[in-house]
Amino acid sequence: MKTYPYKLETHMHTVHNSDCAKLEPRRAAEVYAKRGYKGVICTNHFNRHDCGYLRKAYDAGEDADAIELYLRDFYELKRAGKELGLDVFCGAEISPDGTTYYKNSPPYREFLILGVTPEELKEGGEALLEKDQRGLFKWCDERGALLLQAHPFREICTPGDPRFLHGAEIANLHPLHNSKNKKAAAFVRENDLIGTGGSDFHFPLGIGGGVLLPRAPKDDKDLAALLKTRDFKVIKSRFRGKIV
């Protein structure tokens, strides 16, 4: 029987980048290592609001490079992970200007970018926020990265155009939101998309989701390639460890 020993978090946040998160990068790494995870993808929020939050958090000027500030927590998490035997991969939860929660009218959508390198995020910069979903999909696809919609049916969220998605979350396990995961799973099935799961981690009690891979990814690009095969298991419950 094939085994899937590599437990990976696909959706997590740290305190400096996301004003809704509670843990410093090192503490987050300790929590994940203690819970038996082999790797995490650092997917902090990236939108206009959080660019401003970053500049204030680091007491930087208005002209400070938001991506450079954004990556500080990733690098700190990666250093801590190296000490603890926890792999750390680069990613982002992006809300482009057209779908951000910080505007007055819908649509409201967030997207996970997985399989991206820090250098590629620097190259993309804040200009990524100006792209529509189709533009983001093209940008990711050209780099071998994945664009997945996070919690597409949660509360005020609506699903994006499936033609310009590699996948979507079918098991977002944030304990304080109803992400309507069954509807998300149906959306993924109907459109033949990649379905992933993640904790949407903001605080210690929110840990438990993710995916189980057959082996460790070699790097960010290999991680994307592994997910594209769809040969992985999705964790459906934070408490029972149920998989699908």
XYZ file of N, CA and C in Angstrom:
732
model
N 0.843 -1.197 0.000
C 0.000 0.000 0.000
C 0.883 1.253 0.000
N 0.541 2.221 -0.847
C 1.313 3.455 -0.911
C 1.084 4.275 0.350
N 2.135 4.899 0.838
C 2.035 5.714 2.047
C 2.255 7.186 1.711
N 1.762 8.032 2.602
C 1.855 9.481 2.437
C 2.385 10.070 3.746
N 3.685 9.945 3.981
C 4.254 10.270 5.292
C 4.566 11.742 5.531
N 4.514 12.551 4.470
C 4.992 13.933 4.598
C 3.807 14.867 4.855
N 3.699 15.330 6.100
C 2.584 16.195 6.500
C 2.960 17.652 6.249
N 2.185 18.298 5.393
C 2.494 19.659 4.942
C 1.346 20.611 5.229
N 1.666 21.737 5.837
C 0.709 22.834 5.993
C 0.759 23.706 4.740
N -0.398 23.963 4.148
C -0.445 24.758 2.921
C -0.945 26.182 3.128
N -1.381 26.512 4.351
C -2.030 27.814 4.564
C -1.810 28.249 6.010
N -0.867 29.191 6.209
C -0.581 29.649 7.573
C -0.076 31.089 7.562
N -0.252 31.745 8.718
C 0.071 33.167 8.846
C 0.911 33.428 10.098
N 1.714 34.485 10.042
C 2.509 34.919 11.193
C 2.233 36.385 11.490
N 2.619 36.818 12.678
C 2.102 38.052 13.254
C 2.548 39.332 12.557
N 3.769 39.406 12.058
C 4.238 40.679 11.518
C 3.584 41.021 10.188
N 3.250 40.015 9.411
C 2.671 40.249 8.094
C 1.159 40.363 8.120
N 0.515 39.643 8.997
C -0.937 39.560 9.006
C -1.441 40.036 10.363
N -2.155 41.167 10.371
C -2.544 41.736 11.662
C -3.602 40.905 12.374
N -4.095 39.837 11.729
C -5.033 38.924 12.379
C -4.327 37.710 12.979
N -3.039 37.558 12.710
C -2.283 36.411 13.232
C -1.689 36.746 14.598
N -1.358 35.715 15.376
C -0.957 35.924 16.766
C 0.461 35.471 17.087
N 1.085 34.664 16.244
C 2.369 34.064 16.620
C 3.544 34.619 15.819
N 4.661 34.789 16.530
C 5.932 35.101 15.886
C 6.354 33.898 15.036
N 7.131 34.122 13.989
C 7.548 33.008 13.128
C 8.213 31.856 13.880
N 9.127 32.162 14.796
C 9.813 31.089 15.517
C 8.830 30.263 16.342
N 7.922 30.927 17.012
C 6.940 30.199 17.817
C 6.037 29.344 16.921
N 5.664 29.867 15.772
C 4.845 29.087 14.840
C 5.590 27.833 14.389
N 6.876 27.977 14.096
C 7.679 26.816 13.689
C 7.720 25.772 14.795
N 7.850 26.217 16.036
C 7.882 25.288 17.166
C 6.567 24.526 17.289
N 5.449 25.230 17.101
C 4.139 24.592 17.194
C 3.987 23.519 16.111
N 4.381 23.844 14.906
C 4.250 22.870 13.811
C 5.166 21.668 13.995
N 6.394 21.919 14.409
C 7.328 20.809 14.621
C 6.808 19.873 15.716
N 6.248 20.454 16.766
C 5.727 19.652 17.873
C 4.542 18.797 17.438
N 3.772 19.289 16.488
C 2.587 18.555 16.023
C 2.895 17.564 14.902
N 4.156 17.370 14.597
C 4.526 16.332 13.646
C 4.506 16.718 12.183
N 4.410 17.998 11.908
C 4.476 18.437 10.512
C 5.912 18.342 10.007
N 6.052 18.006 8.736
C 7.369 17.953 8.096
C 7.689 19.249 7.363
N 6.646 19.975 6.964
C 6.864 21.210 6.225
C 5.671 22.142 6.319
N 5.911 23.419 6.029
C 4.851 24.427 5.982
C 5.108 25.345 4.788
N 4.021 25.874 4.234
C 4.123 26.924 3.227
C 3.704 28.224 3.901
N 4.590 29.194 3.913
C 4.305 30.484 4.544
C 3.453 31.313 3.584
N 2.172 31.476 3.917
C 1.225 32.149 3.019
C 0.620 33.374 3.690
N 1.457 34.284 4.115
C 0.938 35.483 4.757
C 0.102 36.315 3.792
N -0.766 37.153 4.376
C -1.635 38.006 3.566
C -0.816 39.023 2.779
N -1.220 39.214 1.534
C -0.586 40.232 0.697
C -1.679 41.010 -0.024
N -1.926 42.221 0.455
C -2.904 43.121 -0.141
C -2.512 44.549 0.220
N -3.236 45.526 -0.293
C -2.862 46.927 -0.045
C -2.878 47.252 1.447
N -3.898 46.763 2.142
C -3.998 47.027 3.581
C -2.774 46.498 4.312
N -2.398 45.265 3.997
C -1.283 44.663 4.720
C 0.065 45.219 4.289
N 0.143 45.783 3.093
C 1.371 46.500 2.727
C 1.559 47.695 3.660
N 0.462 48.402 3.930
C 0.529 49.507 4.879
C 0.817 49.026 6.284
N 0.192 47.905 6.676
C 0.437 47.331 7.997
C 1.898 46.952 8.163
N 2.487 46.358 7.129
C 3.895 45.976 7.173
C 4.787 47.184 7.410
N 4.515 48.256 6.700
C 5.356 49.448 6.823
C 5.263 50.030 8.233
N 4.078 49.968 8.823
C 3.923 50.450 10.201
C 4.576 49.490 11.190
N 4.398 48.188 10.969
C 4.949 47.189 11.889
C 6.463 47.283 11.973
N 7.093 47.597 10.856
C 8.553 47.684 10.824
C 9.045 49.127 10.873
N 8.117 50.066 11.147
C 8.475 51.485 11.247
C 9.246 51.932 10.005
N 8.742 51.504 8.850
C 9.375 51.847 7.575
C 8.601 52.984 6.915
N 9.231 53.666 6.015
C 8.590 54.772 5.322
C 7.614 54.299 4.259
N 6.839 55.230 3.733
C 5.832 54.896 2.732
C 6.442 54.338 1.452
N 7.691 54.667 1.207
C 8.351 54.197 -0.011
C 9.092 52.869 0.186
N 9.027 52.312 1.390
C 9.727 51.049 1.659
C 9.153 49.931 0.792
N 10.006 49.032 0.353
C 9.599 47.918 -0.501
C 8.778 46.923 0.318
N 7.485 46.834 0.020
C 6.596 45.974 0.802
C 6.975 44.501 0.682
N 7.470 44.079 -0.477
C 7.842 42.674 -0.649
C 9.046 42.318 0.222
N 10.012 43.223 0.291
C 11.167 42.982 1.162
C 10.706 42.825 2.603
N 9.773 43.668 3.035
C 9.232 43.562 4.394
C 8.412 42.276 4.540
N 7.633 41.964 3.515
C 6.794 40.766 3.529
C 7.623 39.506 3.752
N 8.768 39.450 3.131
C 9.588 38.237 3.179
C 10.369 38.076 4.479
N 10.390 39.089 5.327
C 11.151 38.976 6.576
C 10.644 37.822 7.433
N 9.329 37.706 7.583
C 8.783 36.616 8.399
C 9.050 35.263 7.748
N 8.991 35.207 6.431
C 9.311 33.958 5.734
C 10.739 33.524 6.048
N 11.682 34.448 5.948
C 13.078 34.090 6.200
C 13.295 33.705 7.665
N 12.608 34.408 8.574
C 12.737 34.061 9.995
C 12.144 32.676 10.263
N 11.015 32.402 9.645
C 10.387 31.084 9.781
C 11.294 30.002 9.201
N 11.928 30.297 8.092
C 12.817 29.326 7.447
C 14.039 29.033 8.321
N 14.593 30.070 8.945
C 15.739 29.858 9.845
C 15.343 28.990 11.030
N 14.182 29.299 11.624
C 13.715 28.503 12.760
C 13.427 27.069 12.330
N 12.825 26.915 11.155
C 12.521 25.586 10.657
C 13.763 24.739 10.453
N 14.823 25.367 9.978
C 16.072 24.628 9.762
C 16.595 24.051 11.068
N 16.480 24.812 12.144
C 16.935 24.337 13.450
C 16.054 23.206 13.980
N 14.778 23.232 13.608
C 13.807 22.285 14.163
C 13.523 21.098 13.248
N 14.134 21.063 12.076
C 13.860 19.986 11.135
C 12.542 20.147 10.406
N 12.104 21.394 10.235
C 10.838 21.707 9.568
C 11.140 22.432 8.261
N 10.709 21.863 7.135
C 10.902 22.532 5.847
C 9.958 23.724 5.732
N 10.436 24.812 5.176
C 9.612 26.010 5.001
C 9.660 26.429 3.536
N 8.485 26.533 2.935
C 8.354 26.904 1.528
C 7.699 28.277 1.409
N 7.954 28.932 0.297
C 7.462 30.291 0.077
C 6.082 30.266 -0.578
N 5.243 31.221 -0.186
C 3.922 31.356 -0.786
C 3.313 32.690 -0.409
N 2.044 32.859 -0.729
C 1.330 34.089 -0.382
C -0.166 33.826 -0.454
N -0.915 34.545 0.371
C -2.369 34.619 0.210
C -2.660 36.032 -0.267
N -2.921 36.155 -1.541
C -3.019 37.463 -2.170
C -4.474 37.871 -2.382
N -4.755 39.138 -2.094
C -6.045 39.739 -2.425
C -5.759 40.901 -3.364
N -5.850 40.687 -4.665
C -5.595 41.788 -5.591
C -6.633 42.892 -5.424
N -6.325 44.047 -5.966
C -7.175 45.219 -5.744
C -8.624 44.986 -6.162
N -8.840 44.160 -7.169
C -10.191 43.948 -7.672
C -11.066 43.076 -6.799
N -10.468 42.320 -5.867
C -11.276 41.419 -5.032
C -10.969 41.556 -3.541
N -10.240 42.584 -3.155
C -9.865 42.736 -1.752
C -11.071 43.018 -0.864
N -10.994 42.576 0.383
C -12.037 42.864 1.364
C -12.096 44.352 1.698
N -11.046 45.081 1.394
C -10.949 46.478 1.802
C -11.501 47.424 0.744
N -12.467 46.951 -0.016
C -13.217 47.827 -0.918
C -14.697 47.696 -0.574
N -15.514 48.577 -1.114
C -16.891 48.702 -0.645
C -17.874 47.699 -1.230
N -17.497 47.017 -2.293
C -18.467 46.131 -2.932
C -17.783 44.861 -3.436
N -18.569 43.770 -3.570
C -18.003 42.519 -4.063
C -17.602 42.651 -5.537
N -16.870 41.658 -6.052
C -16.550 40.364 -5.441
C -15.403 40.442 -4.445
N -15.429 39.514 -3.473
C -14.362 39.397 -2.483
C -13.735 38.009 -2.615
N -12.443 37.984 -2.909
C -11.754 36.702 -3.093
C -10.309 36.813 -2.645
N -9.796 35.692 -2.111
C -8.370 35.576 -1.795
C -7.822 34.354 -2.522
N -6.568 34.454 -2.924
C -5.942 33.381 -3.688
C -4.619 32.982 -3.047
N -4.378 31.691 -2.996
C -3.092 31.177 -2.537
C -2.168 31.012 -3.734
N -0.971 31.569 -3.615
C 0.077 31.331 -4.601
C 1.062 30.356 -3.970
N 1.174 29.163 -4.545
C 2.057 28.119 -4.028
C 3.083 27.756 -5.099
N 4.263 27.333 -4.652
C 5.294 26.957 -5.612
C 6.016 28.140 -6.213
N 6.015 29.248 -5.490
C 6.691 30.463 -5.944
C 7.958 30.652 -5.120
N 8.974 31.251 -5.703
C 10.208 31.518 -4.965
C 10.201 32.941 -4.433
N 11.002 33.227 -3.403
C 11.106 34.611 -2.921
C 11.553 35.562 -4.026
N 12.451 35.099 -4.877
C 12.948 35.940 -5.966
C 11.830 36.296 -6.942
N 10.943 35.351 -7.192
C 9.816 35.623 -8.092
C 8.835 36.604 -7.468
N 8.610 36.499 -6.160
C 7.745 37.472 -5.497
C 8.356 38.868 -5.555
N 9.660 38.949 -5.373
C 10.330 40.249 -5.486
C 10.179 40.810 -6.893
N 10.321 39.945 -7.866
C 10.172 40.352 -9.269
C 8.754 40.873 -9.530
N 7.758 40.173 -8.994
C 6.370 40.581 -9.199
C 6.022 41.856 -8.468
N 6.488 41.968 -7.211
C 6.287 43.174 -6.422
C 4.824 43.513 -6.187
N 4.594 44.755 -5.785
C 3.229 45.214 -5.524
C 2.393 45.273 -6.794
N 3.037 45.226 -7.945
C 2.296 45.221 -9.211
C 1.395 43.994 -9.329
N 1.699 42.934 -8.576
C 0.825 41.757 -8.578
C -0.580 42.116 -8.113
N -0.687 43.112 -7.239
C -1.990 43.501 -6.707
C -2.852 44.187 -7.754
N -2.248 44.652 -8.816
C -2.986 45.319 -9.889
C -3.563 44.329 -10.895
N -3.140 43.085 -10.816
C -3.590 42.082 -11.783
C -4.976 41.556 -11.429
N -5.752 41.228 -12.457
C -7.003 40.520 -12.218
C -6.700 39.025 -12.097
N -7.736 38.221 -11.870
C -7.505 36.784 -11.661
C -6.809 36.152 -12.860
N -7.230 36.523 -14.053
C -6.616 35.951 -15.257
C -5.133 36.299 -15.333
N -4.806 37.547 -14.992
C -3.410 37.968 -15.012
C -2.573 37.249 -13.970
N -3.138 37.049 -12.780
C -2.429 36.306 -11.735
C -2.204 34.855 -12.151
N -3.230 34.262 -12.751
C -3.112 32.875 -13.207
C -1.990 32.747 -14.236
N -1.958 33.662 -15.178
C -0.924 33.635 -16.219
C 0.458 33.799 -15.597
N 0.581 34.735 -14.647
C 1.864 34.988 -13.984
C 2.341 33.728 -13.263
N 1.440 33.074 -12.540
C 1.805 31.842 -11.828
C 2.138 30.722 -12.804
N 1.288 30.554 -13.795
C 1.452 29.443 -14.729
C 2.785 29.519 -15.467
N 3.192 30.721 -15.823
C 4.455 30.903 -16.539
C 5.660 30.529 -15.681
N 5.482 30.526 -14.373
C 6.585 30.244 -13.452
C 6.480 28.860 -12.819
N 5.546 28.072 -13.275
C 5.371 26.746 -12.698
C 4.779 26.770 -11.307
N 4.180 27.897 -10.926
C 3.531 28.033 -9.622
C 2.037 27.739 -9.774
N 1.341 27.691 -8.646
C -0.087 27.389 -8.638
C -0.879 28.562 -8.088
N -2.031 28.820 -8.706
C -2.988 29.783 -8.177
C -4.219 29.007 -7.737
N -4.488 29.024 -6.431
C -5.640 28.324 -5.875
C -6.499 29.321 -5.108
N -7.802 29.188 -5.224
C -8.652 30.082 -4.450
C -8.783 29.557 -3.029
N -8.541 30.433 -2.075
C -8.726 30.092 -0.667
C -10.211 30.192 -0.319
N -10.697 29.233 0.453
C -12.074 29.230 0.982
C -13.078 29.936 0.049
N -13.344 29.390 -1.133
C -14.148 30.102 -2.132
C -15.598 30.364 -1.751
N -16.132 29.656 -0.755
C -17.535 29.845 -0.384
C -17.699 30.366 1.043
N -16.640 30.851 1.651
C -16.733 31.361 3.020
C -17.492 32.691 3.049
N -18.547 32.744 3.838
C -19.251 33.985 4.134
C -19.418 34.872 2.903
N -18.717 36.009 2.839
C -18.949 36.946 1.736
C -18.172 36.586 0.466
N -17.403 35.510 0.495
C -16.590 35.140 -0.670
C -17.442 34.452 -1.744
N -17.014 34.590 -2.979
C -17.631 33.888 -4.098
C -16.531 33.261 -4.948
N -16.831 32.137 -5.607
C -15.792 31.484 -6.407
C -15.413 32.302 -7.633
N -14.131 32.235 -7.974
C -13.650 32.909 -9.162
C -13.881 32.071 -10.406
N -13.404 32.574 -11.528
C -13.540 31.876 -12.803
C -12.645 30.634 -12.785
N -13.227 29.442 -12.854
C -12.408 28.224 -12.762
C -11.426 28.059 -13.916
N -11.651 28.757 -15.024
C -10.712 28.662 -16.153
C -9.352 29.237 -15.795
N -9.355 30.117 -14.780
C -8.120 30.782 -14.393
C -7.743 30.444 -12.951
N -7.918 29.168 -12.630
C -7.499 28.609 -11.348
C -6.835 27.263 -11.600
N -5.785 26.986 -10.847
C -5.255 25.625 -10.840
C -6.026 24.757 -9.850
N -6.584 25.394 -8.834
C -7.301 24.631 -7.832
C -7.957 25.525 -6.807
N -8.438 24.906 -5.733
C -9.087 25.633 -4.642
C -9.031 24.778 -3.381
N -9.196 25.437 -2.243
C -9.240 24.713 -0.969
C -10.570 23.978 -0.834
N -10.495 22.707 -0.485
C -11.713 21.935 -0.210
C -11.825 21.589 1.269
N -10.812 21.949 2.046
C -10.830 21.685 3.492
C -10.050 22.782 4.203
N -10.641 23.982 4.222
C -10.078 25.067 5.022
C -10.604 24.888 6.440
N -9.690 24.676 7.400
C -10.101 24.270 8.750
C -9.987 25.377 9.785
N -10.061 26.630 9.353
C -10.070 27.735 10.319
C -11.256 27.546 11.262
N -11.013 27.494 12.588
C -12.094 27.163 13.519
C -13.112 28.277 13.737
N -12.821 29.492 13.300
C -13.724 30.613 13.554
C -14.520 31.033 12.319
N -14.412 30.266 11.250
C -15.150 30.579 10.023
C -15.854 29.332 9.508
N -16.977 29.548 8.848
C -17.644 28.469 8.119
C -17.244 28.599 6.649
N -16.320 27.762 6.232
C -15.808 27.862 4.866
C -16.612 27.040 3.865
N -17.665 26.377 4.324
C -18.550 25.616 3.432
C -17.732 24.699 2.514
N -16.956 23.853 3.166
C -16.008 23.019 2.435
C -16.673 22.028 1.478
N -17.871 21.586 1.794
C -18.557 20.659 0.883
C -18.881 21.339 -0.440
N -19.296 22.596 -0.375
C -19.565 23.335 -1.609
C -18.271 23.546 -2.386
N -17.194 23.814 -1.658
C -15.898 24.002 -2.316
C -15.447 22.715 -3.002
N -15.666 21.578 -2.338
C -15.281 20.294 -2.926
C -16.077 20.016 -4.199
N -17.357 20.367 -4.189
C -18.183 20.173 -5.384
C -17.695 21.068 -6.524
N -17.342 22.300 -6.193
C -16.812 23.246 -7.191
C -15.542 22.693 -7.835
N -14.682 22.128 -7.016
C -13.428 21.554 -7.520
C -13.707 20.346 -8.418
N -14.602 19.479 -7.982
C -14.930 18.289 -8.790
C -15.538 18.679 -10.138
N -16.479 19.601 -10.096
C -17.191 19.990 -11.316
C -16.269 20.633 -12.345
N -15.191 21.249 -11.870
C -14.300 21.971 -12.774
C -12.935 21.305 -12.937
N -12.811 20.089 -12.418
C -11.581 19.297 -12.538
C -10.358 20.092 -12.076
N -10.461 20.663 -10.885
C -9.376 21.449 -10.306
C -8.629 20.639 -9.250
N -7.491 21.125 -8.839
C -6.737 20.536 -7.730
C -7.402 20.971 -6.425
N -7.712 20.036 -5.556
C -8.314 20.360 -4.265
C -7.316 20.186 -3.137
N -7.101 21.234 -2.356
C -6.141 21.178 -1.253
C -6.835 21.452 0.078
N -6.091 21.241 1.152
C -6.585 21.549 2.482
C -5.527 22.275 3.275
N -5.959 23.071 4.245
C -5.013 23.792 5.085
C -5.661 24.269 6.365
N -4.841 24.535 7.364
C -5.351 24.995 8.656
C -5.882 26.413 8.597
N -5.339 27.243 7.693
C -5.561 28.693 7.743
C -5.155 29.168 9.139
N -3.937 28.811 9.493
C -3.406 28.968 10.853
C -3.153 30.435 11.201
N -3.735 30.859 12.346
C -3.491 32.193 12.893
C -3.065 32.139 14.360
N -3.400 31.047 15.058
C -3.123 30.895 16.489
C -3.016 29.398 16.793
N -2.396 29.007 17.914
C -2.084 27.593 18.160
C -3.250 26.625 18.048
N -4.426 26.998 18.549
C -5.557 26.072 18.506
C -6.093 25.877 17.091
N -5.628 26.677 16.154
C -6.108 26.568 14.781
C -5.328 25.606 13.918
N -4.369 24.909 14.495
C -3.534 23.992 13.709
C -4.259 22.666 13.475
N -3.881 21.948 12.426
C -4.416 20.605 12.232
C -4.697 20.225 10.796
N -4.784 21.192 9.897
C -5.095 20.888 8.507
C -3.859 20.713 7.650
N -4.098 20.537 6.363
C -2.992 20.410 5.427
C -3.182 19.251 4.477
N -2.075 18.788 3.927
C -2.092 17.654 3.009
C -0.985 16.678 3.393
N -1.135 15.440 2.942
C -0.132 14.403 3.155
C 0.451 14.021 1.799
N 1.759 14.176 1.661
C 2.444 13.906 0.403
C 3.192 12.574 0.466
N 3.454 11.958 -0.691
C 4.184 10.689 -0.689
C 5.666 10.842 -0.397
N 6.181 12.060 -0.543
C 7.603 12.304 -0.272
C 7.817 13.782 0.012
N 9.005 14.114 0.472
C 9.351 15.505 0.742
C 9.618 16.251 -0.561
N 9.081 17.451 -0.729
C 9.423 18.260 -1.898
C 10.878 18.725 -1.807
N 11.539 18.792 -2.952
C 12.936 19.221 -2.975
C 13.065 20.732 -2.819
N 12.093 21.470 -3.349
C 12.120 22.929 -3.299
C 10.729 23.437 -3.661
N 10.594 24.760 -3.813
C 9.283 25.345 -4.098
C 8.685 24.807 -5.397
N 9.499 24.679 -6.428
C 8.996 24.223 -7.726
C 8.604 22.745 -7.693
N 9.376 21.954 -6.983
C 9.040 20.541 -6.852
C 7.748 20.376 -6.061
N 7.525 21.259 -5.100
C 6.281 21.239 -4.340
C 5.091 21.453 -5.270
N 5.182 22.460 -6.137
C 4.097 22.707 -7.090
C 3.892 21.503 -8.000
N 4.993 20.920 -8.452
C 4.900 19.756 -9.335
C 4.219 18.582 -8.636
N 4.531 18.381 -7.358
C 3.893 17.307 -6.592
C 2.388 17.527 -6.481
N 1.984 18.755 -6.190
C 0.558 19.044 -6.063
C -0.159 18.878 -7.400
N 0.523 19.187 -8.481
C -0.088 19.039 -9.808
C -0.400 17.581 -10.136
N 0.347 16.651 -9.559
C 0.072 15.229 -9.815
C -1.229 14.778 -9.165
N -1.683 15.531 -8.157
C -2.882 15.212 -7.372
C -2.715 13.926 -6.560
N -1.499 13.462 -6.460
C -1.216 12.250 -5.687
C -0.870 12.646 -4.257
N -1.894 13.052 -3.517
C -1.734 13.422 -2.111
C -3.079 13.261 -1.422
N -3.051 13.311 -0.096
C -4.264 13.202 0.701
C -4.548 14.541 1.376
N -5.819 14.870 1.484
C -6.240 16.110 2.138
C -6.750 15.794 3.540
N -6.255 16.523 4.528
C -6.730 16.360 5.908
C -8.046 17.120 6.052
N -9.096 16.420 6.461
C -10.431 17.025 6.511
C -10.856 17.487 7.895
N -10.177 17.015 8.945
C -10.581 17.356 10.306
C -9.365 17.683 11.155
N -9.427 18.761 11.911
C -8.325 19.128 12.803
C -8.197 18.148 13.959
N -9.271 17.478 14.320
C -9.276 16.672 15.537
C -9.117 15.179 15.270
N -9.751 14.676 14.250
C -9.724 13.229 14.014
C -8.664 12.827 12.996
N -8.067 13.808 12.353
C -7.071 13.488 11.344
C -7.671 12.791 10.137
N -8.978 12.965 9.914
C -9.649 12.322 8.787
C -9.074 12.843 7.476
N -8.856 11.948 6.529
C -8.291 12.354 5.249
C -9.217 11.956 4.110
N -8.977 12.573 2.949
C -9.750 12.255 1.754
C -8.808 12.257 0.562
